[in-house]
Amino acid sequence: MSFSLENKVAIVTGGASGIGKAITTRFAEAKAKVHILEFNEEHGKQAVAEIEANGGSAFFHQCDVSDHDQVKSIIDSIALDNKIDILVNNAGIAHVGNVENTTEEDLDRVYSVNVKGVYNCIYAVVPHLKSNGGIILNMASIASSVGISDRFAYSMSKGAVLTMTYSVAKDYLDDGIRCNCISPARVHTPFVDGFINKNYPGKEAEMFDKLSKTQPIGRMGKPEEVANLALYLCSDEASFITGTDFPIDGGFIKLNG
């Protein structure tokens, strides 16, 4: 079955690289009109150009999701000409470290994007969804529900995303707003390659293999696999699903150890 988003308007934050780009590409293929909220202007414009070259419909909005007023202004402007149907909160940043080597500045930086950024987008979009219903899909992580070494700030932030998902789903049941989240394990994105290149020069292949094997299934996930799940959860075929976390983790949570 090919899930359709025809005549749907979708907002995807961080939609120009990695998992976010895979989601915007997949949504455009499913005939959604996609609005990409992205901090990096070059990446955002390139993503739109690629979607349009393949016959899709996409628009770029340069946005810092941690800026409350900017997020609200952009989403309100989109709503002037469109009935918003879908919000995907994908924008996020990572941090490596335990509590002792996580500075206050580190914590604030992660919180501002991964937690406040999700709040800002939900706060701005909910008034536009209440009249006709709609879908909010948040990107959490397996780190939101299991312990991951040296990911203190990141795990904290994704735990907040998970519980925000439950809260929003409960609060807006009567408004026809569905809210779910996806919790990926390690997915092979440019971020992973950059992390390996920076921290393990000369041992890139060895570390890539080692990180891949931390997933019980024996490999990292692909951005397109997460995008396919996102497409289903944002389609009408998933209309009975809300308040649910969907691990996509190669067996990490249930089979590790």
PDB file of C-alpha atoms in Angstrom:
ATOM      1  CA  MET A   1       0.000   0.000   0.000  1.00  0.00           C
ATOM      2  CA  SER A   2       1.211   3.488  -0.841  1.00  0.00           C
ATOM      3  CA  PHE A   3       0.030   5.967   1.782  1.00  0.00           C
ATOM      4  CA  SER A   4      -1.173   9.266   0.347  1.00  0.00           C
ATOM      5  CA  LEU A   5      -0.896  12.763   1.780  1.00  0.00           C
ATOM      6  CA  GLU A   6      -2.551  14.377  -1.229  1.00  0.00           C
ATOM      7  CA  ASN A   7      -4.016  17.811  -0.434  1.00  0.00           C
ATOM      8  CA  LYS A   8      -2.291  17.785   2.982  1.00  0.00           C
ATOM      9  CA  VAL A   9      -0.059  20.581   4.257  1.00  0.00           C
ATOM     10  CA  ALA A  10       2.857  19.383   6.367  1.00  0.00           C
ATOM     11  CA  ILE A  11       5.410  21.323   8.401  1.00  0.00           C
ATOM     12  CA  VAL A  12       8.699  19.535   9.078  1.00  0.00           C
ATOM     13  CA  THR A  13      11.312  21.108  11.339  1.00  0.00           C
ATOM     14  CA  GLY A  14      14.946  20.312  10.626  1.00  0.00           C
ATOM     15  CA  GLY A  15      13.658  19.027   7.322  1.00  0.00           C
ATOM     16  CA  ALA A  16      16.729  19.576   5.172  1.00  0.00           C
ATOM     17  CA  SER A  17      19.184  16.942   6.386  1.00  0.00           C
ATOM     18  CA  GLY A  18      19.330  13.406   7.725  1.00  0.00           C
ATOM     19  CA  ILE A  19      16.037  11.942   8.934  1.00  0.00           C
ATOM     20  CA  GLY A  20      14.250  15.238   8.392  1.00  0.00           C
ATOM     21  CA  LYS A  21      15.217  15.405   4.736  1.00  0.00           C
ATOM     22  CA  ALA A  22      14.100  11.801   4.232  1.00  0.00           C
ATOM     23  CA  ILE A  23      10.732  12.713   5.755  1.00  0.00           C
ATOM     24  CA  THR A  24      10.229  15.816   3.614  1.00  0.00           C
ATOM     25  CA  THR A  25      11.206  13.860   0.507  1.00  0.00           C
ATOM     26  CA  ARG A  26       8.831  11.005   1.343  1.00  0.00           C
ATOM     27  CA  PHE A  27       5.964  13.357   2.186  1.00  0.00           C
ATOM     28  CA  ALA A  28       6.443  15.231  -1.082  1.00  0.00           C
ATOM     29  CA  GLU A  29       6.411  11.926  -2.960  1.00  0.00           C
ATOM     30  CA  ALA A  30       3.103  11.208  -1.209  1.00  0.00           C
ATOM     31  CA  LYS A  31       1.829  14.498  -2.676  1.00  0.00           C
ATOM     32  CA  ALA A  32       1.896  16.640   0.466  1.00  0.00           C
ATOM     33  CA  LYS A  33       2.685  20.325   0.274  1.00  0.00           C
ATOM     34  CA  VAL A  34       5.739  20.455   2.551  1.00  0.00           C
ATOM     35  CA  HIS A  35       6.963  23.465   4.503  1.00  0.00           C
ATOM     36  CA  ILE A  36      10.545  22.987   5.695  1.00  0.00           C
ATOM     37  CA  LEU A  37      11.574  24.897   8.815  1.00  0.00           C
ATOM     38  CA  GLU A  38      15.353  24.766   8.816  1.00  0.00           C
ATOM     39  CA  PHE A  39      18.139  26.805  10.440  1.00  0.00           C
ATOM     40  CA  ASN A  40      20.654  26.229   7.631  1.00  0.00           C
ATOM     41  CA  GLU A  41      19.573  28.334   4.659  1.00  0.00           C
ATOM     42  CA  GLU A  42      21.773  26.557   2.112  1.00  0.00           C
ATOM     43  CA  HIS A  43      20.524  23.123   3.123  1.00  0.00           C
ATOM     44  CA  GLY A  44      16.913  24.306   3.193  1.00  0.00           C
ATOM     45  CA  LYS A  45      16.980  25.795  -0.298  1.00  0.00           C
ATOM     46  CA  GLN A  46      18.763  22.745  -1.668  1.00  0.00           C
ATOM     47  CA  ALA A  47      16.142  20.400  -0.202  1.00  0.00           C
ATOM     48  CA  VAL A  48      13.349  22.431  -1.779  1.00  0.00           C
ATOM     49  CA  ALA A  49      15.124  22.451  -5.141  1.00  0.00           C
ATOM     50  CA  GLU A  50      15.520  18.665  -5.085  1.00  0.00           C
ATOM     51  CA  ILE A  51      11.870  18.121  -4.196  1.00  0.00           C
ATOM     52  CA  GLU A  52      10.676  20.485  -6.916  1.00  0.00           C
ATOM     53  CA  ALA A  53      12.988  18.854  -9.476  1.00  0.00           C
ATOM     54  CA  ASN A  54      11.156  15.595  -8.764  1.00  0.00           C
ATOM     55  CA  GLY A  55       7.730  17.153  -9.211  1.00  0.00           C
ATOM     56  CA  GLY A  56       6.960  17.788  -5.562  1.00  0.00           C
ATOM     57  CA  SER A  57       5.809  20.887  -3.706  1.00  0.00           C
ATOM     58  CA  ALA A  58       8.001  22.388  -0.979  1.00  0.00           C
ATOM     59  CA  PHE A  59       8.746  25.708   0.674  1.00  0.00           C
ATOM     60  CA  PHE A  60      11.678  26.814   2.826  1.00  0.00           C
ATOM     61  CA  HIS A  61      11.436  28.956   5.954  1.00  0.00           C
ATOM     62  CA  GLN A  62      14.664  29.818   7.733  1.00  0.00           C
ATOM     63  CA  CYS A  63      13.897  29.225  11.379  1.00  0.00           C
ATOM     64  CA  ASP A  64      15.521  28.809  14.773  1.00  0.00           C
ATOM     65  CA  VAL A  65      13.012  26.580  16.564  1.00  0.00           C
ATOM     66  CA  SER A  66      14.270  27.797  19.946  1.00  0.00           C
ATOM     67  CA  ASP A  67      12.955  31.301  19.119  1.00  0.00           C
ATOM     68  CA  HIS A  68       9.345  31.350  20.332  1.00  0.00           C
ATOM     69  CA  ASP A  69       8.231  34.479  18.476  1.00  0.00           C
ATOM     70  CA  GLN A  70       9.913  33.483  15.225  1.00  0.00           C
ATOM     71  CA  VAL A  71       8.310  30.035  15.234  1.00  0.00           C
ATOM     72  CA  LYS A  72       4.857  31.462  15.913  1.00  0.00           C
ATOM     73  CA  SER A  73       5.236  34.083  13.195  1.00  0.00           C
ATOM     74  CA  ILE A  74       6.255  31.515  10.586  1.00  0.00           C
ATOM     75  CA  ILE A  75       3.541  29.003  11.438  1.00  0.00           C
ATOM     76  CA  ASP A  76       0.882  31.725  11.570  1.00  0.00           C
ATOM     77  CA  SER A  77       2.018  32.939   8.139  1.00  0.00           C
ATOM     78  CA  ILE A  78       1.751  29.420   6.706  1.00  0.00           C
ATOM     79  CA  ALA A  79      -1.759  29.119   8.156  1.00  0.00           C
ATOM     80  CA  LEU A  80      -2.906  32.315   6.404  1.00  0.00           C
ATOM     81  CA  ASP A  81      -2.989  30.542   3.045  1.00  0.00           C
ATOM     82  CA  ASN A  82      -3.194  26.893   4.061  1.00  0.00           C
ATOM     83  CA  LYS A  83      -5.081  24.567   6.369  1.00  0.00           C
ATOM     84  CA  ILE A  84      -2.215  22.972   8.268  1.00  0.00           C
ATOM     85  CA  ASP A  85      -2.670  19.208   8.621  1.00  0.00           C
ATOM     86  CA  ILE A  86       0.635  17.863   9.938  1.00  0.00           C
ATOM     87  CA  LEU A  87       3.506  19.004  12.137  1.00  0.00           C
ATOM     88  CA  VAL A  88       6.642  16.880  12.401  1.00  0.00           C
ATOM     89  CA  ASN A  89       8.961  18.022  15.185  1.00  0.00           C
ATOM     90  CA  ASN A  90      12.254  16.650  13.919  1.00  0.00           C
ATOM     91  CA  ALA A  91      14.761  19.444  14.606  1.00  0.00           C
ATOM     92  CA  GLY A  92      17.226  18.473  17.306  1.00  0.00           C
ATOM     93  CA  ILE A  93      20.831  18.549  18.413  1.00  0.00           C
ATOM     94  CA  ALA A  94      23.018  15.961  20.106  1.00  0.00           C
ATOM     95  CA  HIS A  95      25.437  16.105  23.010  1.00  0.00           C
ATOM     96  CA  VAL A  96      27.955  13.566  24.266  1.00  0.00           C
ATOM     97  CA  GLY A  97      28.710  13.509  27.984  1.00  0.00           C
ATOM     98  CA  ASN A  98      27.628  12.358  31.431  1.00  0.00           C
ATOM     99  CA  VAL A  99      26.308  14.699  34.109  1.00  0.00           C
ATOM    100  CA  GLU A 100      29.797  15.645  35.315  1.00  0.00           C
ATOM    101  CA  ASN A 101      31.062  16.828  31.959  1.00  0.00           C
ATOM    102  CA  THR A 102      27.814  18.446  30.850  1.00  0.00           C
ATOM    103  CA  THR A 103      28.123  22.157  31.527  1.00  0.00           C
ATOM    104  CA  GLU A 104      25.200  24.415  32.298  1.00  0.00           C
ATOM    105  CA  GLU A 105      25.679  25.958  28.855  1.00  0.00           C
ATOM    106  CA  ASP A 106      25.560  22.497  27.243  1.00  0.00           C
ATOM    107  CA  LEU A 107      22.334  21.682  29.050  1.00  0.00           C
ATOM    108  CA  ASP A 108      20.717  24.987  28.139  1.00  0.00           C
ATOM    109  CA  ARG A 109      21.685  24.584  24.473  1.00  0.00           C
ATOM    110  CA  VAL A 110      20.225  21.086  24.210  1.00  0.00           C
ATOM    111  CA  TYR A 111      17.097  22.093  26.123  1.00  0.00           C
ATOM    112  CA  SER A 112      16.501  25.160  23.980  1.00  0.00           C
ATOM    113  CA  VAL A 113      16.309  23.152  20.749  1.00  0.00           C
ATOM    114  CA  ASN A 114      15.178  19.660  21.740  1.00  0.00           C
ATOM    115  CA  VAL A 115      12.604  20.598  24.368  1.00  0.00           C
ATOM    116  CA  LYS A 116      11.687  24.257  24.005  1.00  0.00           C
ATOM    117  CA  GLY A 117      11.828  23.947  20.218  1.00  0.00           C
ATOM    118  CA  VAL A 118       9.224  21.181  20.261  1.00  0.00           C
ATOM    119  CA  TYR A 119       7.072  23.161  22.695  1.00  0.00           C
ATOM    120  CA  ASN A 120       7.332  26.294  20.537  1.00  0.00           C
ATOM    121  CA  CYS A 121       6.119  24.467  17.434  1.00  0.00           C
ATOM    122  CA  ILE A 122       3.275  22.666  19.201  1.00  0.00           C
ATOM    123  CA  TYR A 123       2.209  25.893  20.929  1.00  0.00           C
ATOM    124  CA  ALA A 124       2.075  27.679  17.585  1.00  0.00           C
ATOM    125  CA  VAL A 125       0.326  24.972  15.576  1.00  0.00           C
ATOM    126  CA  VAL A 126      -2.344  23.680  17.969  1.00  0.00           C
ATOM    127  CA  PRO A 127      -4.707  26.673  17.531  1.00  0.00           C
ATOM    128  CA  HIS A 128      -4.633  26.042  13.773  1.00  0.00           C
ATOM    129  CA  LEU A 129      -5.330  22.322  14.144  1.00  0.00           C
ATOM    130  CA  LYS A 130      -8.218  22.567  16.614  1.00  0.00           C
ATOM    131  CA  SER A 131     -10.853  23.555  14.052  1.00  0.00           C
ATOM    132  CA  ASN A 132     -10.282  20.615  11.685  1.00  0.00           C
ATOM    133  CA  GLY A 133      -8.067  18.176  13.572  1.00  0.00           C
ATOM    134  CA  GLY A 134      -4.586  17.189  12.552  1.00  0.00           C
ATOM    135  CA  ILE A 135      -1.445  15.282  13.383  1.00  0.00           C
ATOM    136  CA  ILE A 136       1.615  16.072  15.487  1.00  0.00           C
ATOM    137  CA  LEU A 137       4.530  13.681  15.203  1.00  0.00           C
ATOM    138  CA  ASN A 138       7.531  14.164  17.477  1.00  0.00           C
ATOM    139  CA  MET A 139      10.986  12.683  17.029  1.00  0.00           C
ATOM    140  CA  ALA A 140      12.053  11.163  20.333  1.00  0.00           C
ATOM    141  CA  SER A 141      14.768   8.502  20.717  1.00  0.00           C
ATOM    142  CA  ILE A 142      15.427   5.163  22.349  1.00  0.00           C
ATOM    143  CA  ALA A 143      17.381   7.337  24.821  1.00  0.00           C
ATOM    144  CA  SER A 144      14.023   8.562  26.125  1.00  0.00           C
ATOM    145  CA  SER A 145      13.222   5.170  27.614  1.00  0.00           C
ATOM    146  CA  VAL A 146      16.497   3.256  28.119  1.00  0.00           C
ATOM    147  CA  GLY A 147      19.881   4.256  29.506  1.00  0.00           C
ATOM    148  CA  ILE A 148      22.471   5.310  26.940  1.00  0.00           C
ATOM    149  CA  SER A 149      26.022   5.922  28.148  1.00  0.00           C
ATOM    150  CA  ASP A 150      27.372   9.477  27.878  1.00  0.00           C
ATOM    151  CA  ARG A 151      24.095  10.956  26.658  1.00  0.00           C
ATOM    152  CA  PHE A 152      22.869  12.705  29.806  1.00  0.00           C
ATOM    153  CA  ALA A 153      21.571  15.978  28.308  1.00  0.00           C
ATOM    154  CA  TYR A 154      20.327  14.335  25.121  1.00  0.00           C
ATOM    155  CA  SER A 155      18.475  11.618  27.036  1.00  0.00           C
ATOM    156  CA  MET A 156      16.917  14.232  29.324  1.00  0.00           C
ATOM    157  CA  SER A 157      15.656  16.186  26.358  1.00  0.00           C
ATOM    158  CA  LYS A 158      14.218  13.200  24.526  1.00  0.00           C
ATOM    159  CA  GLY A 159      12.520  11.970  27.690  1.00  0.00           C
ATOM    160  CA  ALA A 160      10.748  15.326  27.745  1.00  0.00           C
ATOM    161  CA  VAL A 161       9.684  14.873  24.111  1.00  0.00           C
ATOM    162  CA  LEU A 162       8.196  11.485  24.964  1.00  0.00           C
ATOM    163  CA  THR A 163       6.118  12.820  27.855  1.00  0.00           C
ATOM    164  CA  MET A 164       5.068  15.913  25.879  1.00  0.00           C
ATOM    165  CA  THR A 165       3.700  13.512  23.293  1.00  0.00           C
ATOM    166  CA  TYR A 166       1.542  11.736  25.864  1.00  0.00           C
ATOM    167  CA  SER A 167       0.331  15.022  27.350  1.00  0.00           C
ATOM    168  CA  VAL A 168      -0.643  16.610  24.037  1.00  0.00           C
ATOM    169  CA  ALA A 169      -2.371  13.436  22.861  1.00  0.00           C
ATOM    170  CA  LYS A 170      -4.475  13.379  26.036  1.00  0.00           C
ATOM    171  CA  ASP A 171      -5.321  17.078  26.078  1.00  0.00           C
ATOM    172  CA  TYR A 172      -6.512  17.313  22.480  1.00  0.00           C
ATOM    173  CA  LEU A 173      -8.418  14.079  21.940  1.00  0.00           C
ATOM    174  CA  ASP A 174     -11.702  15.954  21.626  1.00  0.00           C
ATOM    175  CA  ASP A 175     -10.213  18.288  19.034  1.00  0.00           C
ATOM    176  CA  GLY A 176      -9.298  15.482  16.671  1.00  0.00           C
ATOM    177  CA  ILE A 177      -5.567  16.057  17.074  1.00  0.00           C
ATOM    178  CA  ARG A 178      -3.455  12.909  17.087  1.00  0.00           C
ATOM    179  CA  CYS A 179       0.001  13.077  18.649  1.00  0.00           C
ATOM    180  CA  ASN A 180       2.567  10.282  18.475  1.00  0.00           C
ATOM    181  CA  CYS A 181       6.330   9.982  18.518  1.00  0.00           C
ATOM    182  CA  ILE A 182       9.023   7.889  16.871  1.00  0.00           C
ATOM    183  CA  SER A 183      12.047   6.666  18.831  1.00  0.00           C
ATOM    184  CA  PRO A 184      14.903   5.703  16.527  1.00  0.00           C
ATOM    185  CA  ALA A 185      18.052   3.911  17.575  1.00  0.00           C
ATOM    186  CA  ARG A 186      21.249   4.797  15.702  1.00  0.00           C
ATOM    187  CA  VAL A 187      20.444   5.867  12.145  1.00  0.00           C
ATOM    188  CA  HIS A 188      23.120   6.378   9.491  1.00  0.00           C
ATOM    189  CA  THR A 189      23.021  10.099   8.756  1.00  0.00           C
ATOM    190  CA  PRO A 190      25.653  12.719   7.857  1.00  0.00           C
ATOM    191  CA  PHE A 191      25.812  13.518  11.587  1.00  0.00           C
ATOM    192  CA  VAL A 192      27.047  10.000  12.343  1.00  0.00           C
ATOM    193  CA  ASP A 193      29.697  10.224   9.634  1.00  0.00           C
ATOM    194  CA  GLY A 194      30.824  13.601  10.935  1.00  0.00           C
ATOM    195  CA  PHE A 195      31.002  12.331  14.508  1.00  0.00           C
ATOM    196  CA  ILE A 196      33.139   9.354  13.482  1.00  0.00           C
ATOM    197  CA  ASN A 197      35.423  11.431  11.265  1.00  0.00           C
ATOM    198  CA  LYS A 198      35.986  14.000  14.005  1.00  0.00           C
ATOM    199  CA  ASN A 199      36.534  11.637  16.924  1.00  0.00           C
ATOM    200  CA  TYR A 200      38.161   8.591  15.295  1.00  0.00           C
ATOM    201  CA  PRO A 201      40.454   9.789  12.482  1.00  0.00           C
ATOM    202  CA  GLY A 202      42.080   6.875  10.720  1.00  0.00           C
ATOM    203  CA  LYS A 203      39.664   4.411  12.313  1.00  0.00           C
ATOM    204  CA  GLU A 204      36.485   5.447  10.538  1.00  0.00           C
ATOM    205  CA  ALA A 205      35.654   2.055   9.029  1.00  0.00           C
ATOM    206  CA  GLU A 206      36.377   0.228  12.285  1.00  0.00           C
ATOM    207  CA  MET A 207      34.173   2.563  14.329  1.00  0.00           C
ATOM    208  CA  PHE A 208      31.367   2.503  11.774  1.00  0.00           C
ATOM    209  CA  ASP A 209      31.332  -1.298  11.998  1.00  0.00           C
ATOM    210  CA  LYS A 210      31.448  -1.191  15.802  1.00  0.00           C
ATOM    211  CA  LEU A 211      28.570   1.274  16.064  1.00  0.00           C
ATOM    212  CA  SER A 212      26.546  -0.713  13.535  1.00  0.00           C
ATOM    213  CA  LYS A 213      26.919  -3.866  15.615  1.00  0.00           C
ATOM    214  CA  THR A 214      25.549  -2.174  18.732  1.00  0.00           C
ATOM    215  CA  GLN A 215      22.170  -2.661  17.042  1.00  0.00           C
ATOM    216  CA  PRO A 216      21.022  -6.284  17.544  1.00  0.00           C
ATOM    217  CA  ILE A 217      19.915  -6.455  13.922  1.00  0.00           C
ATOM    218  CA  GLY A 218      23.552  -5.823  12.912  1.00  0.00           C
ATOM    219  CA  ARG A 219      23.323  -2.479  11.135  1.00  0.00           C
ATOM    220  CA  MET A 220      22.240   1.109  11.597  1.00  0.00           C
ATOM    221  CA  GLY A 221      18.841   2.244  10.467  1.00  0.00           C
ATOM    222  CA  LYS A 222      18.302   4.187   7.260  1.00  0.00           C
ATOM    223  CA  PRO A 223      16.673   7.640   7.251  1.00  0.00           C
ATOM    224  CA  GLU A 224      14.228   6.359   4.644  1.00  0.00           C
ATOM    225  CA  GLU A 225      13.025   3.652   7.025  1.00  0.00           C
ATOM    226  CA  VAL A 226      12.145   6.267   9.635  1.00  0.00           C
ATOM    227  CA  ALA A 227      10.497   8.372   6.933  1.00  0.00           C
ATOM    228  CA  ASN A 228       8.294   5.460   5.865  1.00  0.00           C
ATOM    229  CA  LEU A 229       7.068   5.035   9.446  1.00  0.00           C
ATOM    230  CA  ALA A 230       6.464   8.788   9.692  1.00  0.00           C
ATOM    231  CA  LEU A 231       4.430   8.679   6.484  1.00  0.00           C
ATOM    232  CA  TYR A 232       2.201   5.921   7.840  1.00  0.00           C
ATOM    233  CA  LEU A 233       1.648   7.669  11.189  1.00  0.00           C
ATOM    234  CA  CYS A 234       0.702  10.901   9.413  1.00  0.00           C
ATOM    235  CA  SER A 235      -1.647   9.207   6.951  1.00  0.00           C
ATOM    236  CA  ASP A 236      -5.364   8.557   7.303  1.00  0.00           C
ATOM    237  CA  GLU A 237      -4.611   4.847   7.636  1.00  0.00           C
ATOM    238  CA  ALA A 238      -3.223   5.556  11.128  1.00  0.00           C
ATOM    239  CA  SER A 239      -6.334   7.425  12.266  1.00  0.00           C
ATOM    240  CA  PHE A 240      -6.842   5.093  15.278  1.00  0.00           C
ATOM    241  CA  ILE A 241      -3.343   5.721  16.673  1.00  0.00           C
ATOM    242  CA  THR A 242      -2.555   8.449  19.199  1.00  0.00           C
ATOM    243  CA  GLY A 243      -0.501   8.854  22.365  1.00  0.00           C
ATOM    244  CA  THR A 244       1.931   6.148  21.286  1.00  0.00           C
ATOM    245  CA  ASP A 245       5.715   5.859  21.014  1.00  0.00           C
ATOM    246  CA  PHE A 246       7.069   3.831  18.098  1.00  0.00           C
ATOM    247  CA  PRO A 247      10.623   2.499  18.562  1.00  0.00           C
ATOM    248  CA  ILE A 248      12.412   1.847  15.278  1.00  0.00           C
ATOM    249  CA  ASP A 249      15.563   0.399  16.693  1.00  0.00           C
ATOM    250  CA  GLY A 250      16.705  -2.858  15.121  1.00  0.00           C
ATOM    251  CA  GLY A 251      15.711  -4.660  18.330  1.00  0.00           C
ATOM    252  CA  PHE A 252      17.783  -2.432  20.632  1.00  0.00           C
ATOM    253  CA  ILE A 253      15.268  -1.927  23.430  1.00  0.00           C
ATOM    254  CA  LYS A 254      13.944  -5.482  23.692  1.00  0.00           C
ATOM    255  CA  LEU A 255      16.869  -7.580  22.463  1.00  0.00           C
ATOM    256  CA  ASN A 256      20.028  -5.829  23.646  1.00  0.00           C
ATOM    257  CA  GLY A 257      21.884  -7.844  26.288  1.00  0.00           C
TER     258      GLY A 257
END
